[in-house]
Every structure is written in C-alpha cells, then in structure tokens.
Coordinates of C-alpha atoms and ligand atoms in Angstrom, one line a residue:
M1 CA -23.9 -2.0 2.1
P2 CA -27.8 -1.1 1.1
L3 CA -31.0 -3.6 2.2
T4 CA -31.7 -4.4 -1.3
T5 CA -27.9 -6.2 -2.3
V6 CA -28.1 -8.4 0.2
A7 CA -31.1 -9.3 -0.5
A8 CA -30.2 -9.7 -4.7
D9 CA -27.7 -11.6 -3.6
I10 CA -29.7 -13.8 -1.6
D11 CA -31.7 -14.0 -4.4
R12 CA -29.3 -15.5 -6.6
L13 CA -27.7 -17.5 -4.2
R14 CA -31.0 -19.3 -3.8
R15 CA -31.6 -19.4 -7.9
T16 CA -28.9 -21.2 -7.8
F17 CA -30.0 -23.1 -5.3
D18 CA -33.5 -24.5 -6.6
S19 CA -31.8 -24.2 -10.3
G20 CA -30.8 -28.3 -7.7
K21 CA -26.0 -26.5 -8.9
T22 CA -25.7 -27.3 -5.7
R23 CA -26.4 -30.2 -5.5
S24 CA -24.6 -32.6 -7.7
Y25 CA -21.2 -35.0 -5.8
E26 CA -19.0 -33.5 -8.6
W27 CA -20.3 -29.4 -7.9
R28 CA -19.1 -29.7 -4.5
I29 CA -15.9 -31.6 -5.5
S30 CA -15.5 -29.1 -7.6
Q31 CA -15.2 -26.2 -4.8
L32 CA -13.5 -27.6 -2.4
E33 CA -11.1 -28.1 -4.3
A34 CA -11.4 -24.6 -5.5
L35 CA -11.0 -23.6 -1.8
L36 CA -7.9 -25.8 -1.3
R37 CA -6.5 -24.1 -4.4
M38 CA -7.9 -20.3 -3.0
L39 CA -6.0 -21.2 0.2
D40 CA -2.8 -22.3 -1.4
D41 CA -2.0 -19.9 -4.6
Q42 CA -3.0 -16.9 -1.1
E43 CA -1.2 -17.7 1.6
T44 CA 0.5 -14.4 1.3
R45 CA -2.4 -13.1 0.9
F46 CA -4.2 -14.4 4.6
V47 CA -0.3 -14.4 6.4
D48 CA -0.1 -10.8 5.6
A49 CA -3.7 -9.3 6.4
L50 CA -3.3 -11.7 9.8
A51 CA -0.4 -9.1 10.0
G52 CA -2.1 -6.5 9.3
D53 CA -5.0 -7.0 11.4
M54 CA -3.2 -8.2 14.4
H55 CA 0.4 -8.9 13.7
R56 CA -0.4 -12.2 13.5
S57 CA 3.0 -13.9 13.5
E58 CA 3.2 -15.9 10.1
V59 CA 3.8 -19.3 11.9
E60 CA 0.5 -18.9 13.7
A61 CA -1.5 -17.9 10.3
I62 CA -0.8 -21.0 8.9
T63 CA -0.7 -23.0 12.4
A64 CA -4.1 -21.6 12.6
D65 CA -6.1 -20.3 10.7
L66 CA -5.0 -21.2 8.1
A67 CA -3.8 -25.6 7.8
V68 CA -7.5 -25.5 10.0
V69 CA -9.7 -24.8 7.4
R70 CA -6.8 -26.8 4.4
N71 CA -6.9 -30.3 6.7
D72 CA -10.5 -29.6 7.3
T73 CA -11.5 -29.8 3.4
T74 CA -8.7 -32.4 2.7
D75 CA -11.0 -34.2 5.4
A76 CA -14.0 -33.5 3.2
I77 CA -13.1 -34.6 -0.4
K78 CA -11.6 -37.7 1.2
H79 CA -15.3 -38.0 2.6
L80 CA -17.5 -37.0 0.8
K81 CA -18.7 -39.8 -1.2
K82 CA -19.6 -41.5 2.2
W83 CA -21.0 -39.2 3.8
M84 CA -23.2 -38.4 1.0
K85 CA -24.2 -41.9 0.5
P86 CA -27.9 -42.6 2.2
E87 CA -27.9 -44.5 5.4
P88 CA -29.0 -48.0 5.8
T89 CA -31.2 -48.1 7.7
K90 CA -33.5 -51.3 9.0
K91 CA -37.0 -51.8 8.1
P92 CA -39.6 -52.7 10.5
A93 CA -41.5 -56.3 9.4
V94 CA -44.9 -54.4 8.9
L95 CA -43.9 -52.2 6.4
G96 CA -43.4 -56.0 3.8
I97 CA -41.9 -57.5 1.7
G98 CA -40.7 -54.3 -1.9
A99 CA -41.0 -51.9 0.9
K100 CA -36.9 -49.8 1.5
V101 CA -36.1 -47.4 4.3
E102 CA -33.9 -44.6 3.3
V103 CA -32.3 -42.1 5.9
I104 CA -31.3 -39.6 2.4
H105 CA -29.2 -36.0 3.3
E106 CA -30.2 -33.3 0.9
P107 CA -28.7 -29.9 1.4
L108 CA -30.4 -27.0 3.7
G109 CA -30.6 -24.3 1.0
V110 CA -28.8 -20.8 1.6
A111 CA -26.4 -20.7 5.3
L112 CA -25.5 -17.7 6.1
I113 CA -21.6 -17.3 7.7
I114 CA -21.0 -14.9 10.1
G115 CA -17.4 -15.2 11.5
A116 CA -14.9 -12.8 14.6
W117 CA -12.3 -11.1 14.4
N118 CA -9.5 -13.0 15.8
Y119 CA -8.7 -16.2 13.1
P120 CA -10.8 -14.4 10.6
I121 CA -10.4 -16.6 7.8
M122 CA -10.4 -20.2 9.8
L123 CA -14.0 -18.9 11.6
T124 CA -15.4 -17.4 8.3
L125 CA -14.0 -20.5 5.5
G126 CA -14.1 -23.4 7.9
P127 CA -17.7 -23.3 8.4
L128 CA -17.6 -22.3 4.0
V129 CA -16.7 -26.3 4.1
G130 CA -19.1 -27.8 5.9
A131 CA -21.7 -25.8 3.6
I132 CA -19.9 -27.2 0.2
A133 CA -20.1 -30.4 1.6
A134 CA -23.6 -30.3 2.4
G135 CA -24.2 -29.2 -1.5
C136 CA -25.1 -25.9 0.6
C137 CA -25.4 -22.0 -1.1
A138 CA -24.0 -18.2 1.6
V139 CA -23.5 -15.8 2.2
L140 CA -20.1 -15.1 4.0
K141 CA -20.0 -12.5 6.9
P142 CA -16.6 -11.4 7.9
S143 CA -15.9 -9.2 10.8
E144 CA -15.6 -5.4 10.3
L145 CA -12.8 -5.9 12.7
S146 CA -10.7 -7.4 10.1
K147 CA -10.7 -5.3 8.4
A148 CA -7.7 -6.4 5.7
S149 CA -8.7 -9.9 5.7
A150 CA -12.0 -9.3 5.4
V151 CA -11.1 -8.0 1.8
A152 CA -8.4 -11.0 1.5
I153 CA -12.3 -13.3 1.2
E154 CA -14.4 -10.7 -0.4
R155 CA -11.2 -11.0 -3.2
S156 CA -10.9 -14.6 -3.0
V157 CA -14.0 -16.2 -2.6
A158 CA -14.7 -13.6 -6.0
E159 CA -11.7 -15.3 -8.0
Y160 CA -12.0 -18.7 -6.3
L161 CA -15.4 -20.5 -6.3
D162 CA -18.9 -20.4 -8.0
P163 CA -19.8 -16.6 -7.7
D164 CA -23.4 -18.3 -8.4
A165 CA -23.4 -19.5 -5.3
F166 CA -21.4 -18.0 -2.7
A167 CA -22.2 -13.8 -2.2
V168 CA -18.9 -12.2 0.5
V169 CA -21.1 -8.5 2.2
Q170 CA -19.2 -6.7 4.5
G171 CA -20.3 -4.1 7.3
S172 CA -20.4 -4.0 11.4
I173 CA -23.5 -4.0 13.3
P174 CA -26.6 -2.1 11.4
E175 CA -25.6 -3.7 8.3
T176 CA -25.1 -6.9 10.1
T177 CA -28.9 -6.4 11.5
E178 CA -30.2 -5.7 8.6
I179 CA -28.9 -9.3 6.3
L180 CA -29.5 -10.4 9.3
E181 CA -34.0 -9.7 9.0
Q182 CA -33.7 -12.0 5.8
R183 CA -34.5 -15.0 5.3
Y184 CA -32.0 -18.3 5.6
D185 CA -32.3 -22.0 6.0
H186 CA -29.4 -22.3 8.7
V187 CA -27.4 -19.6 10.2
F188 CA -23.5 -20.4 11.5
F189 CA -23.0 -17.8 14.0
T190 CA -19.6 -17.0 15.3
G191 CA -19.1 -14.2 18.2
S192 CA -20.1 -13.5 21.8
P193 CA -22.2 -14.7 24.0
A194 CA -24.0 -11.6 24.0
V195 CA -24.9 -11.0 20.0
G196 CA -25.5 -14.9 19.5
R197 CA -28.5 -14.0 21.5
I198 CA -29.2 -11.4 19.1
V199 CA -28.6 -13.1 16.4
M200 CA -30.7 -16.1 17.6
A201 CA -33.5 -13.6 18.7
A202 CA -33.3 -13.0 15.0
A203 CA -33.9 -16.4 13.2
A204 CA -35.9 -17.9 15.4
K205 CA -38.2 -14.4 13.5
H206 CA -38.0 -17.7 10.1
L207 CA -38.2 -20.6 12.6
T208 CA -33.8 -20.8 10.9
P209 CA -32.0 -22.7 13.4
V210 CA -28.8 -21.9 14.3
T211 CA -24.7 -23.7 15.3
L212 CA -23.1 -20.2 17.5
E213 CA -20.4 -21.0 18.1
L214 CA -19.9 -18.5 21.3
G215 CA -16.9 -18.0 24.0
G216 CA -16.5 -18.3 28.1
K217 CA -13.9 -18.7 30.4
S218 CA -12.0 -21.5 29.5
P219 CA -9.7 -22.8 33.1
A220 CA -7.1 -24.8 32.9
I221 CA -6.8 -26.5 35.6
V222 CA -3.1 -27.7 37.4
A223 CA -2.6 -30.4 40.7
A224 CA 0.0 -30.7 42.7
D225 CA 1.1 -33.9 40.5
A226 CA 1.7 -32.1 37.1
D227 CA 4.0 -32.8 34.9
L228 CA 4.7 -28.6 35.8
A229 CA 7.2 -27.8 33.3
V230 CA 5.4 -28.8 30.9
A231 CA 2.5 -27.3 32.1
A232 CA 3.8 -24.5 32.0
K233 CA 5.0 -24.4 28.5
R234 CA 1.5 -25.6 27.3
I235 CA -0.5 -23.2 29.3
T236 CA 2.3 -20.4 28.0
Q237 CA 0.9 -20.9 24.2
G238 CA -2.6 -21.8 25.2
K239 CA -2.7 -18.5 27.1
F240 CA -0.3 -15.8 24.3
F241 CA -1.4 -17.1 21.8
N242 CA -2.5 -14.5 19.8
A243 CA -1.5 -12.7 21.9
G244 CA -4.6 -14.0 24.0
Q245 CA -7.4 -13.9 21.6
T246 CA -8.6 -16.6 20.5
C247 CA -11.9 -18.1 21.5
I248 CA -10.5 -21.8 23.4
G249 CA -7.1 -19.4 25.3
V250 CA -6.6 -20.5 28.7
D251 CA -8.3 -18.1 30.3
Y252 CA -7.1 -18.3 33.9
V253 CA -4.9 -21.3 36.2
M254 CA -6.6 -23.1 39.2
V255 CA -3.3 -24.5 40.7
E256 CA -2.8 -26.5 43.3
E257 CA -1.1 -24.6 46.8
A258 CA 2.3 -26.4 47.0
V259 CA 2.4 -25.9 43.5
A260 CA 1.6 -22.6 43.3
Q261 CA 5.0 -20.3 42.9
E262 CA 6.3 -23.5 41.0
L263 CA 4.0 -23.2 38.5
T264 CA 4.2 -19.5 38.6
D265 CA 8.0 -18.9 38.3
L266 CA 8.0 -21.8 35.3
V267 CA 5.0 -20.4 33.3
V268 CA 7.2 -16.4 34.0
A269 CA 10.5 -17.7 33.0
E270 CA 8.6 -19.4 29.6
V271 CA 6.6 -15.6 28.3
K272 CA 10.7 -14.8 28.8
N273 CA 11.5 -17.8 26.9
F274 CA 9.1 -18.1 24.2
Y275 CA 8.6 -13.7 23.4
G276 CA 12.2 -12.1 24.7
E277 CA 13.3 -9.5 27.4
D278 CA 11.0 -7.1 25.1
P279 CA 7.9 -8.9 24.1
K280 CA 7.3 -5.9 22.0
T281 CA 9.8 -5.9 19.9
S282 CA 8.9 -9.6 18.6
I283 CA 7.6 -11.3 15.8
D284 CA 6.0 -13.9 17.7
F285 CA 3.1 -11.9 19.5
A286 CA 0.8 -10.1 18.7
R287 CA -1.7 -6.9 19.3
I288 CA -4.6 -6.3 20.4
I289 CA -7.9 -5.6 17.8
N290 CA -8.9 -2.7 18.6
A291 CA -8.3 0.6 21.1
G292 CA -11.9 -0.3 23.0
N293 CA -10.5 -4.0 23.1
F294 CA -7.2 -2.6 24.4
D295 CA -8.9 0.0 27.1
R296 CA -10.9 -3.3 27.9
L297 CA -7.8 -5.3 28.6
V298 CA -5.5 -2.9 30.7
A299 CA -8.8 -1.7 32.8
L300 CA -8.7 -5.3 34.1
I301 CA -5.3 -5.2 35.0
A302 CA -5.2 -2.0 37.2
G303 CA -5.1 -3.2 40.6
E304 CA -3.5 -7.0 40.7
E305 CA -0.6 -8.8 41.8
I306 CA 1.0 -8.8 38.4
A307 CA 4.0 -11.4 38.2
L308 CA 5.5 -10.2 35.4
G309 CA 3.8 -7.3 32.3
G310 CA 1.6 -5.2 32.8
E311 CA 3.6 -2.6 30.1
N312 CA 1.0 -1.5 27.7
D313 CA 1.3 0.8 25.0
S314 CA -1.6 2.3 23.3
D315 CA -0.5 4.0 20.4
Q316 CA 0.9 -0.1 18.6
L317 CA -1.9 -1.5 20.6
Y318 CA 0.8 -3.6 22.7
I319 CA 0.1 -4.9 25.8
A320 CA 2.6 -7.8 27.0
P321 CA 2.5 -10.6 27.8
T322 CA 0.7 -10.3 31.7
V323 CA 0.4 -13.0 34.1
L324 CA -1.4 -12.5 37.7
V325 CA -0.9 -13.8 40.7
G326 CA -3.6 -13.9 44.3
V327 CA -5.6 -13.5 42.6
D328 CA -9.4 -12.9 44.1
P329 CA -12.3 -15.2 42.1
Q330 CA -14.3 -12.2 42.8
A331 CA -12.1 -10.0 40.4
P332 CA -13.0 -8.4 37.8
V333 CA -10.4 -9.5 35.8
M334 CA -13.1 -13.1 36.7
M335 CA -15.9 -11.4 35.8
E336 CA -15.2 -11.5 31.8
E337 CA -13.6 -13.4 29.2
I338 CA -11.0 -11.9 28.9
F339 CA -9.9 -12.8 25.6
G340 CA -6.1 -10.6 25.3
P341 CA -2.3 -11.5 27.0
L342 CA -3.1 -11.6 31.0
L343 CA -3.5 -15.0 32.9
P344 CA -5.0 -14.8 36.2
I345 CA -2.8 -17.6 38.2
L346 CA -5.4 -18.0 41.2
T347 CA -4.5 -21.0 44.0
V348 CA -6.9 -23.9 45.3
A349 CA -6.3 -25.8 48.6
N350 CA -7.1 -28.9 46.0
I351 CA -8.0 -29.5 42.5
D352 CA -12.7 -30.3 44.1
E353 CA -12.7 -26.5 44.7
A354 CA -10.9 -25.9 41.7
I355 CA -14.3 -28.5 40.8
A356 CA -16.4 -25.7 42.6
I357 CA -15.3 -22.6 41.2
V358 CA -15.9 -24.1 37.3
H359 CA -19.4 -25.2 38.8
E360 CA -20.1 -21.4 39.2
G361 CA -19.8 -19.4 35.7
E362 CA -21.2 -21.3 33.0
K363 CA -19.6 -23.6 30.7
P364 CA -16.5 -22.9 29.0
L365 CA -15.8 -23.8 25.6
A366 CA -12.6 -25.6 26.8
L367 CA -11.1 -26.9 29.8
Y368 CA -7.7 -28.3 29.9
V369 CA -6.1 -30.7 33.2
F370 CA -2.0 -31.3 33.8
S371 CA -2.2 -33.8 35.6
K372 CA -0.3 -37.4 35.2
D373 CA -3.1 -39.2 37.7
K374 CA -5.9 -41.4 35.6
A375 CA -8.6 -40.4 39.0
I376 CA -8.0 -37.0 39.0
Q377 CA -7.7 -36.0 34.8
E378 CA -11.2 -38.3 34.8
E379 CA -12.2 -37.2 37.9
V380 CA -12.1 -33.2 36.6
I381 CA -13.5 -34.4 33.2
N382 CA -16.1 -36.4 34.2
Q383 CA -17.1 -33.5 37.2
T384 CA -17.3 -30.9 35.2
S385 CA -18.8 -29.6 31.0
S386 CA -17.3 -28.1 28.0
G387 CA -17.5 -27.1 25.1
G388 CA -13.9 -29.2 24.1
A389 CA -10.9 -30.6 26.5
C390 CA -7.8 -31.5 26.1
I391 CA -5.8 -33.4 29.5
N392 CA -1.8 -32.4 29.7
D393 CA -2.6 -30.0 27.2
T394 CA -4.0 -26.6 25.8
L395 CA -5.8 -26.3 21.7
T396 CA -4.9 -29.1 20.5
H397 CA -8.4 -30.5 20.6
L398 CA -9.2 -28.0 17.7
A399 CA -7.2 -29.2 15.3
M400 CA -8.6 -32.5 14.9
P401 CA -10.1 -32.7 11.4
E402 CA -12.3 -35.9 12.2
A403 CA -13.9 -34.4 16.0
P404 CA -16.3 -32.3 16.8
F405 CA -15.4 -28.9 17.3
G406 CA -18.7 -26.7 19.2
G407 CA -19.3 -25.3 22.6
V408 CA -22.5 -26.3 25.0
G409 CA -24.6 -24.3 27.2
E410 CA -23.4 -21.1 27.6
S411 CA -20.8 -21.6 25.1
G412 CA -22.2 -21.9 21.4
I413 CA -25.4 -24.4 20.3
G414 CA -24.4 -27.0 17.6
Q415 CA -21.0 -28.6 16.6
Y416 CA -18.4 -28.3 13.8
H417 CA -15.7 -29.9 11.8
G418 CA -14.8 -33.1 10.0
Y419 CA -18.3 -34.7 9.3
D420 CA -20.2 -32.1 11.6
G421 CA -20.0 -30.1 9.6
Y422 CA -21.2 -31.5 6.6
L423 CA -24.3 -32.5 9.2
T424 CA -24.6 -29.2 10.3
F425 CA -25.7 -28.2 7.4
T426 CA -27.9 -31.4 6.0
H427 CA -30.6 -32.6 6.4
R428 CA -31.0 -36.3 7.6
R429 CA -34.2 -36.6 5.5
T430 CA -36.5 -39.9 5.7
V431 CA -37.9 -42.1 3.0
V432 CA -39.9 -44.7 2.6
K433 CA -41.0 -46.3 -0.3
R434 CA -43.0 -48.2 -0.5
T435 CA -44.5 -51.4 -4.0
T436 CA -47.8 -51.2 -4.3
K437 CA -48.4 -54.9 -5.3
I438 CA -49.5 -56.1 -1.7
D439 CA -52.0 -54.8 0.2
P440 CA -53.0 -55.8 3.2
D441 CA -55.6 -55.2 4.2
V442 CA -55.0 -55.2 7.6
R443 CA -54.0 -52.1 8.5
Y444 CA -57.2 -50.0 8.0
P445 CA -60.0 -49.1 9.4
P446 CA -61.9 -51.0 10.3
Y447 CA -60.1 -53.0 12.9
G448 CA -62.3 -55.6 14.6
P449 CA -60.8 -57.6 17.7
V450 CA -59.3 -59.9 15.3
K451 CA -57.0 -57.3 13.0
G452 CA -56.5 -55.2 15.7
K453 CA -54.9 -57.9 17.3
I454 CA -52.6 -57.8 14.5
A455 CA -52.2 -55.0 14.3
E456 CA -51.0 -54.6 17.8
K457 CA -48.1 -57.6 16.8
L458 CA -46.9 -55.9 13.7
A459 CA -46.7 -51.6 14.9
Ligands
NAD501 P1 -19.1 -10.6 18.9 O1 -20.1 -10.9 18.9 O2 -18.6 -8.8 19.0 O3 -18.9 -10.6 17.0 C1 -19.2 -11.3 16.0 C2 -19.7 -11.7 14.4 O4 -21.0 -10.6 14.9 C3 -18.9 -10.3 14.4 O5 -18.5 -10.9 12.9 C4 -20.1 -8.8 14.6 O6 -19.9 -7.6 12.8 C5 -21.4 -9.0 14.3 N1 -21.9 -8.3 15.1 C6 -21.2 -7.5 15.9 N2 -22.7 -6.8 16.8 C7 -23.4 -7.6 16.6 C8 -24.9 -7.4 16.8 N3 -25.4 -6.2 17.2 N4 -25.8 -7.8 15.6 C9 -25.4 -8.5 14.6 N5 -24.4 -9.1 14.5 C10 -22.6 -8.5 15.4 O7 -17.5 -10.7 18.6 P2 -15.9 -11.0 18.1 O8 -15.2 -9.3 19.5 O9 -15.7 -10.6 16.8 O10 -15.2 -11.7 18.3 C11 -15.2 -12.5 20.1 C12 -15.8 -13.9 20.8 O11 -15.9 -14.7 19.6 C13 -15.5 -14.2 21.6 O12 -16.3 -14.6 22.7 C14 -14.1 -15.4 21.7 O13 -14.5 -16.4 22.6 C15 -15.8 -15.7 19.9 N6 -14.8 -16.5 19.7 C16 -15.2 -17.8 19.2 C17 -15.2 -19.1 18.6 C18 -16.1 -19.9 18.4 O14 -15.3 -20.8 17.7 N7 -16.2 -21.2 19.5 C19 -14.6 -18.5 17.7 C20 -13.7 -17.1 17.7 C21 -14.3 -16.7 19.0

C-alpha cells in the first residue's frame, strides 16, 4: 500500500472528526447498531473466513470471535448514554457560589487499530467498539496472516459503517511500518511484545498514547486438592482451543507432585474425548496459521518427553494436540510463548515453588489456579501478577463485557472491553465554569497578611 493512500484515508477521517459528525450520541449509536447488524448478517462470511484461515470450527468462531464483539457492542449500546454523561465532581469551597466543575468526555480523534491473526475479527472489531462508543474515527489494519478474515473485515466495514469515519488498510511489515509513520490520536495494537515495542517507538515520535495488548507465558497452577477431573477438562480446553493459538491460552501447567501423574492421565484422556483418536479428522481442531509458526513449534517438541501427540503434517499445517511431561523449566519450550498445541506439564514440590517460577518470568497475560482451598486460591492470586486470572477455570475472564481486559508489564499496557474500551479512546477533560459576577479580591496580589491567611484557609 503506497503511503499516499493511508495519508489520504487519514486526511478524510480527520476532516470528518473535525466536522464534529462523530461526536453525537445518535451517530455513535447508529454505528454501533450497524456493527451489530454486520455481525449478524455476515456471520457466515466471518465463519467461512476463519475456517479458511486456520480451520477454525464454526462453534469456536461464533463463541470466541463473534460473540465477544457482539456482547461488547450490545453492552456499549445499552450504557452509552450513561457513559457519555459528564462526571459529577465535587466543587472545592474556594470556587464559591455560581461555579461548576465537570469532567466531560471528549473523543480522542483518529485512532489506528492494528490486529493480530489468531482471533482476527475479535481483535480488530473488538477495539473498534470502544472507538465508536467514544466518538472516534478509526483506521483498521488487520493481520496479513489471516488473509481471508482481513478481506472479510474490509468488505464488511465498507458495506456497513460510515466511510467518512472508518477505513481498512491492508499490509504486512513494510506497509504497517509506513502506516505507523502517520500521526494518530491513539494507537491500539494487539500482537507480540516484540512488535509492541516497535509500535510504541513509532507512536512516541508523535507523542501518541498507545494501548498494547500483548502476550506471554500464561501458567495454570494445579494444587493437590484440586478437582482434577474438572481441572483437566478446563486446562485441555484452555490449551487446545484454536490449536493453542490463543493469547490467554494455558501456556504450561505446574502441578503439585502428588497428583502430577493423575492430572497428566486425565488431560490425555480429555484430549481424546475432545478430538477423538485422530485429531486430524476432528472438525473442532484448528491448524497452525503458517509454515513459520509450524516449523517453530515442531522444533520446540524436539528432545521432550511426549505423553500424547507429537505427530505433524507440514502440508496441512497440522500439529497434533501434544502433551509434554518432565519438562525442565529451562527447556526451549519454556523460554518463549508457545502459541500452539503443545502443553508442557511441569511438576512442582508445592505451590510456593510454582509461585517462584511465575516470579522468574515476565508478568503473564493470564494466570489460572485450580484448588478447592480458598487460602491457596488467595495465596496464588495475591502473590502473583497477571493481566487477568481465573480460579478453577481458564479463558472465561476475557468474555466479561463489563470487566476490563488487558495485560500488565510485558503482557501489555491499557485495557478495553465495556466502559474501559470507551475510556481508552476518550479524553477526560476537566472544565471549570465560573461566574464573573462575583470576583473576590482575596485571590489576587498583593496578598498581605490578612488576604494571605484567608487564601491559605480556602486553598
Ligand atoms: P505480531 O506482533 O507478529 O503481529 C501483530 C500485528 O503487527 C499484525 O497486524 C502485523 O501485520 C503487525 N506487524 C508485525 N510485524 C511488524 C513490524 N515489524 N512492524 C509493524 N507492524 C508489524 O503478532 P501475531 O503473530 O499476529 O500475534 C501473536 C501475538 O499476539 C502473541 O504474542 C499473542 O499472545 C499476542 N496476542 C495478544 C492478544 C491480547 O489480547 N493481548 C490477543 C491475540 C494475540
């Protein structure tokens, strides 16, 4: 994409923003409703695109990619009037009679939203919900790796949303580098921590604020007292949903020694229950996005003890759901975010050792703890940090429309979904309104001892 095209898009969007068109409640609602209509009318288009990109099952396409955006949009429509109201603010006595203090919400302007490929609809249109609710214009840059979804997004945005306010641009690294040279009022990026740094550096040139939704190694910690049958089921889903290509997916398990074998056996059994004896034939098991990631994942299996899986087929970009046991915390598979269907199970002597291993790494995007004991649940939550967490579950914290979603430290900066998504694209502007009819002299110099004392009391 030549730079002139992006520049022309941004210019058009900026003119729209400056015209004030996007500020009204009515315009925002009309666009949110159009987005909802798009998701309903074009469900098949999106489901087909996701199947084409990574053999995503229809159920996983609808429950993850589409439902999260749909619920977030419905939530925004329901609450927008309340969100847009100026915030009531206490007035200090010094302002006197006739004064008013308000925190009003103004849209930031023209936003850039860069999406990742693993949930391309959710990660591109999800942030857009907040941008629309806030009254912003937006340039969307879907990932080039999920090509079919990128095309579906471009077509759908053109068909349903206001062309004066939204543009979809396509491209890989060179194009995105050019896109990032432009000036925006907010950059919302979903992807890897490495590219997050590039995006932040580019935004810094214009002092543009960023939201970075990144990744990391999200652990599941299993205590000896856990309901192992349920834990195994939820960990198996948390790992192998979308073939492990999920930012909040379980990256690895740490289980207390006493129940390590039992948990491993249960996970192996659940993989077979979920995907059958030959997962390659399962309509519910996805493929790896591209050859680069396929090769990287196959290399991570090398040298590890395999409890289940390990088979792969480069022609189909298929890697079987693979369970690795006896994994050394220093093994290559523990040195990077796996982002594929490999589940290392590490044995720990106790929960403190698991917490110590979490502390050795960067703050993860998600953390899961399985235990029936409230004290253990609290110990793990209170002694670790992560973007979000579940107790006795995996993945579900992402799908809470009224709760913030985002990372912390290496796993991200900023949050979205619901009111947090709206606030991400909003500037909270304090406005003091005073009358000129009353103008006590006490605030002005020369202060002198009497005025000074009064001024100090009022301050
Ligand atoms: P990525 O960082 O490679 O790419 C993300 C986006 O950045 C794409 O649109 C891509 O075109 C663009 N990009 C890639 N290299 C670039 C460069 N050098 N300069 C400018 N732009 C560039 O990430 P990915 O492979 O698409 O996604 C996987 C990563 O994203 C994982 O780390 C995963 O955990 C993370 N992720 C996070 C979330 C979240 O919500 N926090 C969700 C999904 C994925």
